mmCIF file of C-alpha atoms in Angstrom:
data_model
loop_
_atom_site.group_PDB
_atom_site.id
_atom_site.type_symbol
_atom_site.label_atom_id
_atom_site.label_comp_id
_atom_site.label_asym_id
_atom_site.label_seq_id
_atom_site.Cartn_x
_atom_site.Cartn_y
_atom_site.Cartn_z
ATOM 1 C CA UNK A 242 237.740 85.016 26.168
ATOM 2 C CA UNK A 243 236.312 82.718 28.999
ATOM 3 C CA UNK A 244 235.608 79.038 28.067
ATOM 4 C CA UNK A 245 231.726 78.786 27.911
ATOM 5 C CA UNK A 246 230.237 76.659 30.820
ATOM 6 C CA UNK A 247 228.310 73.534 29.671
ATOM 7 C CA UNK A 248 224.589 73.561 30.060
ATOM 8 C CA UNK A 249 221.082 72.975 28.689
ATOM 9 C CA UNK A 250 221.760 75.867 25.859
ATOM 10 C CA UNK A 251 224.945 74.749 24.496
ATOM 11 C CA UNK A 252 225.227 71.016 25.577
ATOM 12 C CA UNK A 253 223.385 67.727 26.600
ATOM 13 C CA UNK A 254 223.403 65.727 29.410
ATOM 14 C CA UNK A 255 225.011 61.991 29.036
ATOM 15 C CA UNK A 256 225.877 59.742 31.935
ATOM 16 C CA UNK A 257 226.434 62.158 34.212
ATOM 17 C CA UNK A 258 227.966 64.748 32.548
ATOM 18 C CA UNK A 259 227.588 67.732 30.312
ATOM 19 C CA UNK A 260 228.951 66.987 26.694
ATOM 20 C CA UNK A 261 229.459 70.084 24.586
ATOM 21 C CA UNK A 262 228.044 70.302 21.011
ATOM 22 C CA UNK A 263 231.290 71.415 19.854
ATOM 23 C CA UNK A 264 232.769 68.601 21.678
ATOM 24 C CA UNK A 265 230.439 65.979 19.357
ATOM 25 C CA UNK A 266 230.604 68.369 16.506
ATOM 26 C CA UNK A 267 234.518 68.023 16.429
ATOM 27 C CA UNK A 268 234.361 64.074 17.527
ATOM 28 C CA UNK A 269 232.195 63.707 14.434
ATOM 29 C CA UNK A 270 234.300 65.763 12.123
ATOM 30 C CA UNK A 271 237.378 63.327 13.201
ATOM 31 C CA UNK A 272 235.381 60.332 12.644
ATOM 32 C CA UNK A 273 234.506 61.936 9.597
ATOM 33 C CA UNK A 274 237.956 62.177 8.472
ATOM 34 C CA UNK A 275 239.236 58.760 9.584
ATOM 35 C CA UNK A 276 236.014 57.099 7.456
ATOM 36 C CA UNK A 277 237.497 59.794 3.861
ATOM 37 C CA UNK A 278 241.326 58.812 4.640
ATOM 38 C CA UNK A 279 241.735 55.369 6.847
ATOM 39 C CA UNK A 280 245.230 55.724 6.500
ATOM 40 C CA UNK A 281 245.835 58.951 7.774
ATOM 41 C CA UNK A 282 247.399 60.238 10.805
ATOM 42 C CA UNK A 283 244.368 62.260 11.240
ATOM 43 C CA UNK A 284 246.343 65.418 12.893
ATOM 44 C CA UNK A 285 248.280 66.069 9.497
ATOM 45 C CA UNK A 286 244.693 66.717 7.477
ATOM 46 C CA UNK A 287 244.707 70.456 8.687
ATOM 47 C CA UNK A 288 247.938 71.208 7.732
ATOM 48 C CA UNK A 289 246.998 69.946 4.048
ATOM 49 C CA UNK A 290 244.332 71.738 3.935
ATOM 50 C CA UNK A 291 245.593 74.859 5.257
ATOM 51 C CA UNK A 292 248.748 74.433 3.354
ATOM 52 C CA UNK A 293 246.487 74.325 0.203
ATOM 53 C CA UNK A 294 244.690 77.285 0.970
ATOM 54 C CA UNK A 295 247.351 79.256 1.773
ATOM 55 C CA UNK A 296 248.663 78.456 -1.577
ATOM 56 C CA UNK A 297 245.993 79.268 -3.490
ATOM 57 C CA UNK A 298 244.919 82.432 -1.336
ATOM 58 C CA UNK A 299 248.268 83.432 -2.309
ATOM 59 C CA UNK A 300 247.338 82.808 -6.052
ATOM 60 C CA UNK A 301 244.801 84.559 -5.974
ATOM 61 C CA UNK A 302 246.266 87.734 -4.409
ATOM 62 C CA UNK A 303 249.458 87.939 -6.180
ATOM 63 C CA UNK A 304 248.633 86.326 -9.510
ATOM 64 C CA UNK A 305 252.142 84.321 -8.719
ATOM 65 C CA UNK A 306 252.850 80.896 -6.557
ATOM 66 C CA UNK A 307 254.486 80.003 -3.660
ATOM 67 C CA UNK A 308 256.934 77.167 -3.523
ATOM 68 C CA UNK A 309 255.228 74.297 -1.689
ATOM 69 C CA UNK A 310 253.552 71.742 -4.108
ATOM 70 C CA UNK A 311 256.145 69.326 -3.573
ATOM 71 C CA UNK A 312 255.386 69.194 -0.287
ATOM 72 C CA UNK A 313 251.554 69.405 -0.600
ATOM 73 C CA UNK A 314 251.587 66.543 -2.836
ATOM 74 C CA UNK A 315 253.837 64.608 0.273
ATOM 75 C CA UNK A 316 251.266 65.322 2.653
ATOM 76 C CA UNK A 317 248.466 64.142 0.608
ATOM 77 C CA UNK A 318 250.527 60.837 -0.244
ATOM 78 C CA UNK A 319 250.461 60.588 3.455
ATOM 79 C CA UNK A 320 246.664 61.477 4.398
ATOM 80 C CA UNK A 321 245.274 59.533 1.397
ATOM 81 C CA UNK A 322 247.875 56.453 1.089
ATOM 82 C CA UNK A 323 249.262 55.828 4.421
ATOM 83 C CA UNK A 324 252.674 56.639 2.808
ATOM 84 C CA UNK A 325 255.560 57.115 5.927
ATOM 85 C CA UNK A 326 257.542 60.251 4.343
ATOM 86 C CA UNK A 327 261.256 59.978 4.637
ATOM 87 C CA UNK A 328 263.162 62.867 6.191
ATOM 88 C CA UNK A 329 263.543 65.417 3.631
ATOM 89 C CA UNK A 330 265.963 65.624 0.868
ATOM 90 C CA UNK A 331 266.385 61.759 1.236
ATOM 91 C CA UNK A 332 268.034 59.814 -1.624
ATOM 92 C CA UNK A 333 266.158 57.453 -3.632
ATOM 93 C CA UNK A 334 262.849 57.649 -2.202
ATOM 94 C CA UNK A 335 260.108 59.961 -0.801
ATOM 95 C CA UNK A 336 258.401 57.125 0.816
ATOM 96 C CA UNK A 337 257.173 53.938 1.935
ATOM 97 C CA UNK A 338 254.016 52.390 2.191
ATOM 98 C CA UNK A 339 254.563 48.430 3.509
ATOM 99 C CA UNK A 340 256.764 47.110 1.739
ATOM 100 C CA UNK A 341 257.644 49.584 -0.945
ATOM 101 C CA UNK A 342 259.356 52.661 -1.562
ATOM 102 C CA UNK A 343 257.666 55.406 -3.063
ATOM 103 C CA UNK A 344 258.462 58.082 -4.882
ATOM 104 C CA UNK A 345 256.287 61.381 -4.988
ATOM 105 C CA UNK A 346 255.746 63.773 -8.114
ATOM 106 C CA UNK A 347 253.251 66.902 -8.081
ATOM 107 C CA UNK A 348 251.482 68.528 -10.502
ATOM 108 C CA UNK A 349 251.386 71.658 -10.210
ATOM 109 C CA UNK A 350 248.932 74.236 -10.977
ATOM 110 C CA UNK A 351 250.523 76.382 -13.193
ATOM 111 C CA UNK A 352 252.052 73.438 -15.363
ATOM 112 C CA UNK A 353 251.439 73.963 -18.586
ATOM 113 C CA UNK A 354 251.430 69.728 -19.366
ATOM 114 C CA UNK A 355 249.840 67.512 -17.003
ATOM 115 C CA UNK A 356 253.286 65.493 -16.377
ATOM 116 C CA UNK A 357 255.956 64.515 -14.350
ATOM 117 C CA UNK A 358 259.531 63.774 -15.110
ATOM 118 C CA UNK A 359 260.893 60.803 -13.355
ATOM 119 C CA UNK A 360 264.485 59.656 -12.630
ATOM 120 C CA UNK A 361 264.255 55.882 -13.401
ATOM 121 C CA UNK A 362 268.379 55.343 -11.092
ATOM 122 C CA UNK A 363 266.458 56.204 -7.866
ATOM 123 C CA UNK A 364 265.340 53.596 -5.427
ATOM 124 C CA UNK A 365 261.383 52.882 -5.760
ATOM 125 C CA UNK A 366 258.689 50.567 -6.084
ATOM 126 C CA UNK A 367 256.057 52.602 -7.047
ATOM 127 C CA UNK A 368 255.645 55.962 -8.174
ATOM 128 C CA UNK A 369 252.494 58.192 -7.019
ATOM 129 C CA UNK A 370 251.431 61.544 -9.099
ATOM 130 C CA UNK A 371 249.397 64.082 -7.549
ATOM 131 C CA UNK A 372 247.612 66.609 -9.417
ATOM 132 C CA UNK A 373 246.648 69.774 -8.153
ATOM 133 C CA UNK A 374 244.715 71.540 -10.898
ATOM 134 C CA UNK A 375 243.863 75.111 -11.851
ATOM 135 C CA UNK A 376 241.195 75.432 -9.003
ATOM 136 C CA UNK A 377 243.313 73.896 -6.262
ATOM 137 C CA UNK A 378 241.451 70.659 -6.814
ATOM 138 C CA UNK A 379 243.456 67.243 -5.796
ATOM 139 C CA UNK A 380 243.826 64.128 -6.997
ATOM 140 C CA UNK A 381 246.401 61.293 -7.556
ATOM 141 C CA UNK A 382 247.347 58.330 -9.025
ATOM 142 C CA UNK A 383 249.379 55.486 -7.576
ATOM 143 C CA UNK A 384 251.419 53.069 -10.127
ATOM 144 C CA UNK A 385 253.823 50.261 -9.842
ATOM 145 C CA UNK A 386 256.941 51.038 -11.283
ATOM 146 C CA UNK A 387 257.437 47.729 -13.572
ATOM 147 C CA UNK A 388 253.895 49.291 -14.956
ATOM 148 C CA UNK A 389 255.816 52.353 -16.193
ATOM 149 C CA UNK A 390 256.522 52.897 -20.222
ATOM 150 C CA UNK A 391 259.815 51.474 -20.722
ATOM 151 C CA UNK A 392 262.640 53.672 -21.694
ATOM 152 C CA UNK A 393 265.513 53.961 -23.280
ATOM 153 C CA UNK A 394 267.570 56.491 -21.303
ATOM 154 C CA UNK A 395 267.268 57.245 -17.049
ATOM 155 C CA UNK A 396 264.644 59.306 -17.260
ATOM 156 C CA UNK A 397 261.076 59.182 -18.374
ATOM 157 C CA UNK A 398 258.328 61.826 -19.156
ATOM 158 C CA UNK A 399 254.787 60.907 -18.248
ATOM 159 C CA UNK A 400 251.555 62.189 -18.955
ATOM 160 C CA UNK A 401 248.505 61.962 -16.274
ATOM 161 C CA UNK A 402 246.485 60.483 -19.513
ATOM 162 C CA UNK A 403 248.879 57.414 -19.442
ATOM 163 C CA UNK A 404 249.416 57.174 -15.477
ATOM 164 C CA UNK A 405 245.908 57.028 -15.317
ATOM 165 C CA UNK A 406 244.916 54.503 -17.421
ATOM 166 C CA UNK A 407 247.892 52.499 -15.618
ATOM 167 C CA UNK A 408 247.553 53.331 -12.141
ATOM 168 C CA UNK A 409 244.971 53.359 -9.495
ATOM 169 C CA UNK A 410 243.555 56.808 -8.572
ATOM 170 C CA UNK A 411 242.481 58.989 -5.845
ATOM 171 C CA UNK A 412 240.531 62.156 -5.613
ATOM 172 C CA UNK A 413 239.861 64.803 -2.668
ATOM 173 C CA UNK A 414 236.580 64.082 -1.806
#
């Protein structure tokens, strides 16, 4: 398909030049994006999204789901937090974000409890939960790790009711 020529029906004139209005459209979208999620590296937000809808488009077809909520819930720590993922399959940690390390638990959709099991021997400052709920809906909540429940052996179970009452949280807008 030929690229359409900017002109009076599909653009306006500015210093000199013909600006598109898909050209503003899609500088106002990024600005847009970079207002919702500061942090973000503001090329990673499609993949999210599409990620996400692939996953639930796949729901919906199949009735089953595919394997990537881990990885969802990475790539919204990034977009939302300004978390710098580690390579994968890296010991300790998923994360950091300044200073600390961060390690990332999802939710999943088809959980039937809204919690996340943590190993208390890896290497991590804080600890952020993302929930993706029955209607592909996201949201998260970041907590320091000294804030956690104590426990008794090295590993704890966590509810979202308790994380969020401890930790500070962020929805998809």
């Amino acid at each position: 398909m030929a690229e359409e020529v900017p002109g009076s029906d599909n653009a306006i004139w500015d210093d000199g030049e013909w600006v598109s209005w898909s050209s503003i459209n899609s500088h106002l979208e990024r600005l847009e994006l970079q207002t919702r999620y500061p942090d973000a590296d503001v090329e990673l937000i499609p993949v999210f999204e599409d990620l996400l809808s692939v996953a639930q488009q796949y729901h919906l077809l199949t009735g089953k789901h595919l394997q990537v909520y881990g990885d969802i819930g990475e790539l919204y720590g990034a977009i939302a937090y300004g978390i710098e993922l580690h390579r994968n399959y890296a010991k300790g940690s998923d994360g950091r974000l300044g200073n600390d390390f961060v390690e990332i638990k999802t939710i999943t959709p088809f959980k039937k409890k809204d919690s996340v099991t943590v190993k208390l021997d890896r290497h991590f400052s804080k600890l952020l939960v993302v929930k993706i709920d029955a209607d592909f809906e996201v949201s998260a909540l970041l907590v320091d790790r000294n804030s956690l429940p104590k426990a008794s052996g090295s590993v704890i179970n966590i509810d979202w009711d308790t994380l969020s009452q401890l930790g500070s949280p962020h929805n998809r807008a």
